[in-house]
Structures are given as C-alpha cells and as structure tokens.
Amino acid sequence: METQTPAPEARLLVVEDEPNIRELLATSLRFAGFEVETAGDGATALALAEEGEPDLVVLDVMLPDVDGFEVTRRLRDRGRQQPIVFVTARDATGDKIAGLTVGGDDYVTKPFSLEEVIARIRAVLRRTRGGADEGSTLRFHDLELNEDSHEVRRGGRVIDLSPTEFKLLRYLLLNPNRVLSKLQILDHVWDYDFRGESGIVESYISYLRRKIDADGPSLIHTKRGVGYVLRVPPELTTV
Amino acid sequence: METQTPAPEARLLVVEDEPNIRELLATSLRFAGFEVETAGDGATALALAEEGEPDLVVLDVMLPDVDGFEVTRRLRDRGRQQPIVFVTARDATGDKIAGLTVGGDDYVTKPFSLEEVIARIRAVLRRTRGGADEGSTLRFHDLELNEDSHEVRRGGRVIDLSPTEFKLLRYLLLNPNRVLSKLQILDHVWDYDFRGESGIVESYISYLRRKIDADGPSLIHTKRGVGYVLRVPPELTTV
DNA sequence: AAGTTTGCTGGGAGATTCCTGAGAACGTGA
DNA sequence: TCACGTTCTCAGGAATCTCCCAGCAAACTT
C-alpha cells in the first residue's frame, strides 16, 4: 500500500530483539516493497549479513548479546559496507547518536512511526546508491514535497509545515487517489505506541488543509465514513 | 452468486467463535467463490493454518482461548505471511485495534455487511498479490466504480455517493444482468443485525437512480414482484 | 373499470460523522 | 525564565446520512 513498485526495491536485514517490533518492521517493510530477513540477536545478524549480503541493515543498538556498535564494527571488519539505519531509544545520549551517522548511515528513535522508518531507509539507499537522485521529491498536481530539504511547495509557493503535518502529507503523497482510513493514517504516521483516538487525524487534516488547500483548488477530500483521499478535482483532470 | 468466476478465487481460513457468525461467513464466502475452512478457537486456527496454507485469514480478535493478536504473532513467528482481515467489535477502543493495517491487512467491525467483508477480502488479496492492479474498478456500460479511490463515474462525470449508496451500487455492479430481490439486497448490503423492512431498499434504489440514472439512459430496472436488475436498455446493446 | 398490490419519492426526526476553535501540557531555544 | 511552536484533547455546531412514514403512482387482477 506504500508503494506501487512491483519488483523488490532492496534486500534488508532487520535486527531487533523485541518480537513485536521486529514483526511490525518486517511486515510493513515487506509490504512497502522490500525483501526482508530478520534476526533477534547480534550473532544471528552477523551470520545472516555474511551469507545474505543485504543492501541495508536496520539495526537496534540494544541487543541481548553484543550491542549494535559491536555488530557494526565486526561487519566493517569483514569488509561489509552496507549502509545501516540504527534504531535507538529516544533518551540515548547525543554523542552516541552522533557517532552513528558518520557514513551515509542514519538512525530513528523508538518509538517511531512506520512512515519515518521507511522514509529514512529510502533516503539512505538513495544516497549510497548515488545515481539519479530524483527519488527525493514527491509530486502531485501542483504540490511537491522534497524529502531531503523537507521543503513543501504548492504551485511554487513554499509552505511551512510542522513535523507531524509533514509526515501526514508525505503519507498522502505516497498514496494518491487512494482512500486512506483514519486508522490507517494513525498506524502509519503516528508512533506505534500512540494510544490516542483518531480524532487527532481530523485535527491534522484540518491544519494541512488550511496550509495547502488555502488558495488553489482542494486536493484533500473527505470520504465520509471511509477516510481521506488526495485527488485532483475532476474539472481539472482534462486541463 | 456474487461472482462469475468459476474457479476458486482463493483459499480462506475463517476464525470466529460464534457459530452463527462463523457459518454466515463461511456460507456466503463459499458462495462468493472462495474455498473456506473454519475454526472456532485459536489453537485450531493455528493448526489449520499450518497444514492448510490458506491465502488469507479472516480472524475475529475475540477468541475463547488466545486472542487474535496472539494468533497473528504466532502465525508470523512460524514464517506464515498470509494477509489477515480482522473482525472486531465496533466499540473496540483505539488501542485494541492499533497496528492492524500496517502489512496490507485490514479489518471490519461487527456488525458488518457481507458485501463489506467480501470487498475487504478481495481488496487485500489484490494488494498483496500485486500483479495488475486494475481489478479495483468495476465497470458496466458507461458506469464505473473504483474501490481504491471510492470514486464513481457515469460517462466520465463524477458522482458523489453516501456510504450505503456506494455499497448498494457495488453489489449491483457485481451482479449485472441478474435480478436481485429486495431481501437479497438487504442481506448483502446491510449489516447482519439490521431489523428494518425491505422498504429501505426502495428508498436507496430511488436515491441511486436520482444520481446515476439522472441524465443517461436508465441502468437500474425494476422487475415488479421480483427485484431490481442492472441492465443496458436493449436499443443500446448494439451501439 | 374498480379494486388490490406493489413500487416511488418527498418530508422529516434522530443519529452519526466531521470540522474547527480554544486551550492545556510539553519541550526547546533565546 | 519566558516566549514560542507543537502536540493532543475536547466540545459545540454544522453537515450529512439513515431510516421511517405517508401519500401518490403504476401495474396487475378480477
């Protein structure tokens, strides 16, 4: 549902000891178009990385046996240069995190939102693979969102969004012309431990509309009883 | 009677502890062209999923032994990647049903309508199987209904429908050129606990006609004493 | 032709869903 | 410390939807 690409986008290795989080990541990453293997500890991770040659590793820094840094060091010692997206606790100290991002690597903090993880992984792959870096801008009609610069424009005019507004709009832009239920939006845009009601989605849709549907024709439409959909008004489709 | 495809569309496992609901689901899903196995508790469900390898699991989250989430986790632990359509109570609080839609999975709330369940199952299968994603549009004459965008058009012109109108039209579109009785429509389109009279069907047929048969030639025809049928007027069939 | 049955549709009450402003709680940086 | 932006909740009101009813129209029966 995240993506329309049918061919596997990349091969990932997910290393995470909490089964629930591991399966959450594996399931949604598979659905996003990735090929996914999983490991619950550092030793298994190293073995799988050795034989599987994944394109990228999603690595929790807190593991039961060896920690993520040690896994990284051993990987590098063996000449493996795969980029890594680290998963850390939110309260991890700043300098530790800073040390993580030296290469093309990146990190996300627990609890994360699925959209955030997927976006980071794609960004890292984009950077390390080099090539045409045109995957960084999402467009729909006269709306564009750049994932690198975090810049959003409607018809050329720059629009300032809060972090949550940005993530919500990115999710909508990844699923144009598809109705997304409020629960679906909650599951993808908000952190996995969010326990609030779906009324929060209504609020943020309202904020977004105020900012991006202010002048031009509305792109965000309500499907009462179903959800929201990003769509170009019919009278404009033939223009 | 739901579908014209003669070969089994997919193999389903229905897990539901209330016998009435279980049989209602099993019977109508079989009639819709699916091959169906049933289980009344989580343990049986896991055993059947193990040996039967169903393409999709319809899973009530309230079970006598282990709950649906636990069943899901154990399924995933064993490497089973079947998509799941969850069945939940309508008043389930947000935290209970969180995370249900992440892997392409979906959910329906009790009491549901059969059309809703079947539509969700087909949508999930469509998405997870990937392939040509053109199965999301139902067409008849110059009428089309898209299940992803929830958009309905007659001759290109967009038509706005309420949720019930949408479900009714979808049911008609799934059974073109077949007379559907009011009782049949009631049983498929309305929730299974609806206790109203079939006069409500007349009302909604009237609403639908006003919206989709407004300009073009009528597609919805009354078979007095029998029911309604979606049909192209004879003088147009050769055009 | 009259009577009977069946279907159509306008009106409206009540329920549901959605929108949005107001404000509390929180963290961040000046 | 204070100001500010952000997240999230809540509640009133608006918009829409569901459902029922009743009167009328159409079709069928005798």
PDB file of N, CA, C and O in Angstrom, chain B residues 189-237:
ATOM      1  N   VAL B 189     -26.136  -6.088   1.621  1.00  0.00           N
ATOM      2  CA  VAL B 189     -25.642  -4.715   1.706  1.00  0.00           C
ATOM      3  C   VAL B 189     -25.775  -4.152   3.123  1.00  0.00           C
ATOM      4  O   VAL B 189     -24.937  -3.370   3.569  1.00  0.00           O
ATOM      5  N   TRP B 190     -26.814  -4.574   3.836  1.00  0.00           N
ATOM      6  CA  TRP B 190     -26.999  -4.039   5.187  1.00  0.00           C
ATOM      7  C   TRP B 190     -26.328  -4.944   6.209  1.00  0.00           C
ATOM      8  O   TRP B 190     -26.103  -6.130   5.940  1.00  0.00           O
ATOM      9  N   ASP B 191     -26.036  -4.374   7.396  1.00  0.00           N
ATOM     10  CA  ASP B 191     -25.417  -5.154   8.459  1.00  0.00           C
ATOM     11  C   ASP B 191     -26.305  -6.341   8.812  1.00  0.00           C
ATOM     12  O   ASP B 191     -27.527  -6.265   8.714  1.00  0.00           O
ATOM     13  N   TYR B 192     -25.659  -7.417   9.269  1.00  0.00           N
ATOM     14  CA  TYR B 192     -26.436  -8.631   9.508  1.00  0.00           C
ATOM     15  C   TYR B 192     -27.426  -8.493  10.657  1.00  0.00           C
ATOM     16  O   TYR B 192     -28.310  -9.306  10.815  1.00  0.00           O
ATOM     17  N   ASP B 193     -27.302  -7.440  11.466  1.00  0.00           N
ATOM     18  CA  ASP B 193     -28.240  -7.289  12.576  1.00  0.00           C
ATOM     19  C   ASP B 193     -29.324  -6.257  12.279  1.00  0.00           C
ATOM     20  O   ASP B 193     -30.097  -5.901  13.152  1.00  0.00           O
ATOM     21  N   PHE B 194     -29.368  -5.805  11.053  1.00  0.00           N
ATOM     22  CA  PHE B 194     -30.393  -4.824  10.690  1.00  0.00           C
ATOM     23  C   PHE B 194     -31.769  -5.466  10.753  1.00  0.00           C
ATOM     24  O   PHE B 194     -31.989  -6.548  10.230  1.00  0.00           O
ATOM     25  N   ARG B 195     -32.712  -4.795  11.386  1.00  0.00           N
ATOM     26  CA  ARG B 195     -34.028  -5.382  11.594  1.00  0.00           C
ATOM     27  C   ARG B 195     -35.129  -4.618  10.878  1.00  0.00           C
ATOM     28  O   ARG B 195     -36.300  -4.760  11.202  1.00  0.00           O
ATOM     29  N   GLY B 196     -34.749  -3.753   9.961  1.00  0.00           N
ATOM     30  CA  GLY B 196     -35.749  -2.941   9.276  1.00  0.00           C
ATOM     31  C   GLY B 196     -36.446  -3.700   8.167  1.00  0.00           C
ATOM     32  O   GLY B 196     -36.156  -4.855   7.890  1.00  0.00           O
ATOM     33  N   GLU B 197     -37.403  -3.024   7.548  1.00  0.00           N
ATOM     34  CA  GLU B 197     -38.147  -3.624   6.444  1.00  0.00           C
ATOM     35  C   GLU B 197     -37.404  -3.397   5.136  1.00  0.00           C
ATOM     36  O   GLU B 197     -36.507  -2.569   5.050  1.00  0.00           O
ATOM     37  N   SER B 198     -37.848  -4.099   4.110  1.00  0.00           N
ATOM     38  CA  SER B 198     -37.165  -4.002   2.834  1.00  0.00           C
ATOM     39  C   SER B 198     -37.541  -2.716   2.098  1.00  0.00           C
ATOM     40  O   SER B 198     -37.036  -2.444   1.015  1.00  0.00           O
ATOM     41  N   GLY B 199     -38.452  -1.931   2.699  1.00  0.00           N
ATOM     42  CA  GLY B 199     -38.783  -0.649   2.099  1.00  0.00           C
ATOM     43  C   GLY B 199     -37.564   0.247   2.008  1.00  0.00           C
ATOM     44  O   GLY B 199     -37.477   1.111   1.127  1.00  0.00           O
ATOM     45  N   ILE B 200     -36.613   0.035   2.894  1.00  0.00           N
ATOM     46  CA  ILE B 200     -35.406   0.850   2.880  1.00  0.00           C
ATOM     47  C   ILE B 200     -34.652   0.662   1.567  1.00  0.00           C
ATOM     48  O   ILE B 200     -34.015   1.587   1.060  1.00  0.00           O
ATOM     49  N   VAL B 201     -34.755  -0.537   0.995  1.00  0.00           N
ATOM     50  CA  VAL B 201     -34.089  -0.792  -0.275  1.00  0.00           C
ATOM     51  C   VAL B 201     -34.713   0.077  -1.371  1.00  0.00           C
ATOM     52  O   VAL B 201     -34.007   0.663  -2.191  1.00  0.00           O
ATOM     53  N   GLU B 202     -36.033   0.170  -1.352  1.00  0.00           N
ATOM     54  CA  GLU B 202     -36.712   1.024  -2.336  1.00  0.00           C
ATOM     55  C   GLU B 202     -36.206   2.458  -2.236  1.00  0.00           C
ATOM     56  O   GLU B 202     -35.951   3.107  -3.243  1.00  0.00           O
ATOM     57  N   SER B 203     -36.074   2.908  -1.001  1.00  0.00           N
ATOM     58  CA  SER B 203     -35.593   4.280  -0.814  1.00  0.00           C
ATOM     59  C   SER B 203     -34.209   4.469  -1.423  1.00  0.00           C
ATOM     60  O   SER B 203     -33.966   5.421  -2.153  1.00  0.00           O
ATOM     61  N   TYR B 204     -33.299   3.533  -1.141  1.00  0.00           N
ATOM     62  CA  TYR B 204     -31.938   3.707  -1.624  1.00  0.00           C
ATOM     63  C   TYR B 204     -31.828   3.488  -3.126  1.00  0.00           C
ATOM     64  O   TYR B 204     -31.005   4.124  -3.797  1.00  0.00           O
ATOM     65  N   ILE B 205     -32.669   2.619  -3.676  1.00  0.00           N
ATOM     66  CA  ILE B 205     -32.711   2.492  -5.131  1.00  0.00           C
ATOM     67  C   ILE B 205     -33.137   3.836  -5.729  1.00  0.00           C
ATOM     68  O   ILE B 205     -32.580   4.301  -6.728  1.00  0.00           O
ATOM     69  N   SER B 206     -34.076   4.453  -5.082  1.00  0.00           N
ATOM     70  CA  SER B 206     -34.547   5.761  -5.541  1.00  0.00           C
ATOM     71  C   SER B 206     -33.422   6.795  -5.497  1.00  0.00           C
ATOM     72  O   SER B 206     -33.221   7.557  -6.450  1.00  0.00           O
ATOM     73  N   TYR B 207     -32.690   6.798  -4.390  1.00  0.00           N
ATOM     74  CA  TYR B 207     -31.560   7.733  -4.292  1.00  0.00           C
ATOM     75  C   TYR B 207     -30.551   7.475  -5.409  1.00  0.00           C
ATOM     76  O   TYR B 207     -30.072   8.399  -6.067  1.00  0.00           O
ATOM     77  N   LEU B 208     -30.244   6.200  -5.596  1.00  0.00           N
ATOM     78  CA  LEU B 208     -29.252   5.839  -6.609  1.00  0.00           C
ATOM     79  C   LEU B 208     -29.703   6.266  -7.997  1.00  0.00           C
ATOM     80  O   LEU B 208     -28.932   6.832  -8.771  1.00  0.00           O
ATOM     81  N   ARG B 209     -30.942   6.000  -8.313  1.00  0.00           N
ATOM     82  CA  ARG B 209     -31.448   6.373  -9.636  1.00  0.00           C
ATOM     83  C   ARG B 209     -31.320   7.866  -9.860  1.00  0.00           C
ATOM     84  O   ARG B 209     -30.934   8.311 -10.933  1.00  0.00           O
ATOM     85  N   ARG B 210     -31.650   8.618  -8.830  1.00  0.00           N
ATOM     86  CA  ARG B 210     -31.577  10.066  -8.957  1.00  0.00           C
ATOM     87  C   ARG B 210     -30.151  10.507  -9.300  1.00  0.00           C
ATOM     88  O   ARG B 210     -29.950  11.481 -10.006  1.00  0.00           O
ATOM     89  N   LYS B 211     -29.184   9.756  -8.795  1.00  0.00           N
ATOM     90  CA  LYS B 211     -27.805  10.191  -9.002  1.00  0.00           C
ATOM     91  C   LYS B 211     -27.162   9.588 -10.250  1.00  0.00           C
ATOM     92  O   LYS B 211     -26.421  10.279 -10.945  1.00  0.00           O
ATOM     93  N   ILE B 212     -27.394   8.318 -10.509  1.00  0.00           N
ATOM     94  CA  ILE B 212     -26.676   7.710 -11.635  1.00  0.00           C
ATOM     95  C   ILE B 212     -27.524   7.554 -12.887  1.00  0.00           C
ATOM     96  O   ILE B 212     -26.986   7.429 -13.972  1.00  0.00           O
ATOM     97  N   ASP B 213     -28.863   7.549 -12.725  1.00  0.00           N
ATOM     98  CA  ASP B 213     -29.704   7.454 -13.911  1.00  0.00           C
ATOM     99  C   ASP B 213     -30.291   8.812 -14.266  1.00  0.00           C
ATOM    100  O   ASP B 213     -31.277   8.913 -14.984  1.00  0.00           O
ATOM    101  N   ALA B 214     -29.656   9.856 -13.750  1.00  0.00           N
ATOM    102  CA  ALA B 214     -30.216  11.195 -13.901  1.00  0.00           C
ATOM    103  C   ALA B 214     -30.274  11.614 -15.364  1.00  0.00           C
ATOM    104  O   ALA B 214     -31.333  11.974 -15.873  1.00  0.00           O
ATOM    105  N   ASP B 215     -29.145  11.576 -16.056  1.00  0.00           N
ATOM    106  CA  ASP B 215     -29.153  12.019 -17.438  1.00  0.00           C
ATOM    107  C   ASP B 215     -29.181  10.836 -18.418  1.00  0.00           C
ATOM    108  O   ASP B 215     -30.137  10.650 -19.143  1.00  0.00           O
ATOM    109  N   GLY B 216     -28.158  10.012 -18.424  1.00  0.00           N
ATOM    110  CA  GLY B 216     -28.081   8.889 -19.367  1.00  0.00           C
ATOM    111  C   GLY B 216     -29.297   7.981 -19.273  1.00  0.00           C
ATOM    112  O   GLY B 216     -30.170   8.166 -18.431  1.00  0.00           O
ATOM    113  N   PRO B 217     -29.349   6.991 -20.146  1.00  0.00           N
ATOM    114  CA  PRO B 217     -30.440   6.019 -20.100  1.00  0.00           C
ATOM    115  C   PRO B 217     -30.384   5.208 -18.818  1.00  0.00           C
ATOM    116  O   PRO B 217     -29.319   4.980 -18.269  1.00  0.00           O
ATOM    117  N   SER B 218     -31.559   4.785 -18.337  1.00  0.00           N
ATOM    118  CA  SER B 218     -31.637   4.063 -17.076  1.00  0.00           C
ATOM    119  C   SER B 218     -30.871   2.741 -17.137  1.00  0.00           C
ATOM    120  O   SER B 218     -30.972   1.996 -18.113  1.00  0.00           O
ATOM    121  N   LEU B 219     -30.126   2.482 -16.096  1.00  0.00           N
ATOM    122  CA  LEU B 219     -29.427   1.208 -15.988  1.00  0.00           C
ATOM    123  C   LEU B 219     -30.067   0.332 -14.910  1.00  0.00           C
ATOM    124  O   LEU B 219     -29.982  -0.884 -14.954  1.00  0.00           O
ATOM    125  N   ILE B 220     -30.713   0.974 -13.938  1.00  0.00           N
ATOM    126  CA  ILE B 220     -31.370   0.224 -12.868  1.00  0.00           C
ATOM    127  C   ILE B 220     -32.834   0.017 -13.246  1.00  0.00           C
ATOM    128  O   ILE B 220     -33.573   0.985 -13.440  1.00  0.00           O
ATOM    129  N   HIS B 221     -33.240  -1.214 -13.356  1.00  0.00           N
ATOM    130  CA  HIS B 221     -34.598  -1.517 -13.783  1.00  0.00           C
ATOM    131  C   HIS B 221     -35.339  -2.301 -12.708  1.00  0.00           C
ATOM    132  O   HIS B 221     -34.739  -3.133 -12.029  1.00  0.00           O
ATOM    133  N   THR B 222     -36.635  -2.021 -12.569  1.00  0.00           N
ATOM    134  CA  THR B 222     -37.463  -2.732 -11.611  1.00  0.00           C
ATOM    135  C   THR B 222     -38.111  -3.944 -12.264  1.00  0.00           C
ATOM    136  O   THR B 222     -38.679  -3.834 -13.346  1.00  0.00           O
ATOM    137  N   LYS B 223     -37.971  -5.091 -11.605  1.00  0.00           N
ATOM    138  CA  LYS B 223     -38.732  -6.270 -12.007  1.00  0.00           C
ATOM    139  C   LYS B 223     -39.824  -6.425 -10.970  1.00  0.00           C
ATOM    140  O   LYS B 223     -39.590  -6.976  -9.887  1.00  0.00           O
ATOM    141  N   ARG B 224     -40.968  -5.902 -11.307  1.00  0.00           N
ATOM    142  CA  ARG B 224     -42.052  -5.852 -10.355  1.00  0.00           C
ATOM    143  C   ARG B 224     -42.329  -7.228  -9.763  1.00  0.00           C
ATOM    144  O   ARG B 224     -42.458  -8.219 -10.474  1.00  0.00           O
ATOM    145  N   GLY B 225     -42.416  -7.258  -8.438  1.00  0.00           N
ATOM    146  CA  GLY B 225     -42.684  -8.520  -7.756  1.00  0.00           C
ATOM    147  C   GLY B 225     -41.462  -9.390  -7.586  1.00  0.00           C
ATOM    148  O   GLY B 225     -41.509 -10.413  -6.909  1.00  0.00           O
ATOM    149  N   VAL B 226     -40.343  -8.997  -8.186  1.00  0.00           N
ATOM    150  CA  VAL B 226     -39.144  -9.835  -8.118  1.00  0.00           C
ATOM    151  C   VAL B 226     -37.979  -9.085  -7.489  1.00  0.00           C
ATOM    152  O   VAL B 226     -37.440  -9.497  -6.477  1.00  0.00           O
ATOM    153  N   GLY B 227     -37.614  -7.973  -8.100  1.00  0.00           N
ATOM    154  CA  GLY B 227     -36.493  -7.214  -7.555  1.00  0.00           C
ATOM    155  C   GLY B 227     -35.976  -6.188  -8.542  1.00  0.00           C
ATOM    156  O   GLY B 227     -36.743  -5.621  -9.320  1.00  0.00           O
ATOM    157  N   TYR B 228     -34.665  -5.964  -8.489  1.00  0.00           N
ATOM    158  CA  TYR B 228     -34.045  -4.979  -9.372  1.00  0.00           C
ATOM    159  C   TYR B 228     -32.924  -5.625 -10.178  1.00  0.00           C
ATOM    160  O   TYR B 228     -32.330  -6.614  -9.762  1.00  0.00           O
ATOM    161  N   VAL B 229     -32.649  -5.026 -11.328  1.00  0.00           N
ATOM    162  CA  VAL B 229     -31.589  -5.571 -12.163  1.00  0.00           C
ATOM    163  C   VAL B 229     -30.828  -4.434 -12.841  1.00  0.00           C
ATOM    164  O   VAL B 229     -31.401  -3.436 -13.258  1.00  0.00           O
ATOM    165  N   LEU B 230     -29.524  -4.600 -12.914  1.00  0.00           N
ATOM    166  CA  LEU B 230     -28.680  -3.658 -13.632  1.00  0.00           C
ATOM    167  C   LEU B 230     -28.562  -4.157 -15.071  1.00  0.00           C
ATOM    168  O   LEU B 230     -28.016  -5.221 -15.332  1.00  0.00           O
ATOM    169  N   ARG B 231     -29.076  -3.367 -16.002  1.00  0.00           N
ATOM    170  CA  ARG B 231     -29.122  -3.841 -17.380  1.00  0.00           C
ATOM    171  C   ARG B 231     -29.046  -2.661 -18.335  1.00  0.00           C
ATOM    172  O   ARG B 231     -29.541  -1.584 -18.063  1.00  0.00           O
ATOM    173  N   VAL B 232     -28.417  -2.918 -19.492  1.00  0.00           N
ATOM    174  CA  VAL B 232     -28.364  -1.903 -20.531  1.00  0.00           C
ATOM    175  C   VAL B 232     -29.646  -1.991 -21.358  1.00  0.00           C
ATOM    176  O   VAL B 232     -30.034  -3.094 -21.758  1.00  0.00           O
ATOM    177  N   PRO B 233     -30.317  -0.878 -21.579  1.00  0.00           N
ATOM    178  CA  PRO B 233     -31.537  -0.894 -22.390  1.00  0.00           C
ATOM    179  C   PRO B 233     -31.277  -1.556 -23.739  1.00  0.00           C
ATOM    180  O   PRO B 233     -30.241  -1.317 -24.353  1.00  0.00           O
ATOM    181  N   PRO B 234     -32.184  -2.390 -24.223  1.00  0.00           N
ATOM    182  CA  PRO B 234     -31.990  -3.182 -25.440  1.00  0.00           C
ATOM    183  C   PRO B 234     -31.555  -2.347 -26.648  1.00  0.00           C
ATOM    184  O   PRO B 234     -30.665  -2.760 -27.389  1.00  0.00           O
ATOM    185  N   GLU B 235     -32.141  -1.185 -26.802  1.00  0.00           N
ATOM    186  CA  GLU B 235     -31.832  -0.408 -28.004  1.00  0.00           C
ATOM    187  C   GLU B 235     -30.392   0.115 -28.004  1.00  0.00           C
ATOM    188  O   GLU B 235     -29.909   0.650 -28.984  1.00  0.00           O
ATOM    189  N   LEU B 236     -29.709  -0.071 -26.875  1.00  0.00           N
ATOM    190  CA  LEU B 236     -28.333   0.431 -26.797  1.00  0.00           C
ATOM    191  C   LEU B 236     -27.297  -0.692 -26.916  1.00  0.00           C
ATOM    192  O   LEU B 236     -26.117  -0.443 -27.086  1.00  0.00           O
ATOM    193  N   THR B 237     -27.761  -1.920 -26.838  1.00  0.00           N
ATOM    194  CA  THR B 237     -26.806  -3.016 -26.792  1.00  0.00           C
ATOM    195  C   THR B 237     -26.030  -3.180 -28.087  1.00  0.00           C
ATOM    196  O   THR B 237     -24.943  -3.740 -28.106  1.00  0.00           O
TER     197      THR B 237
END
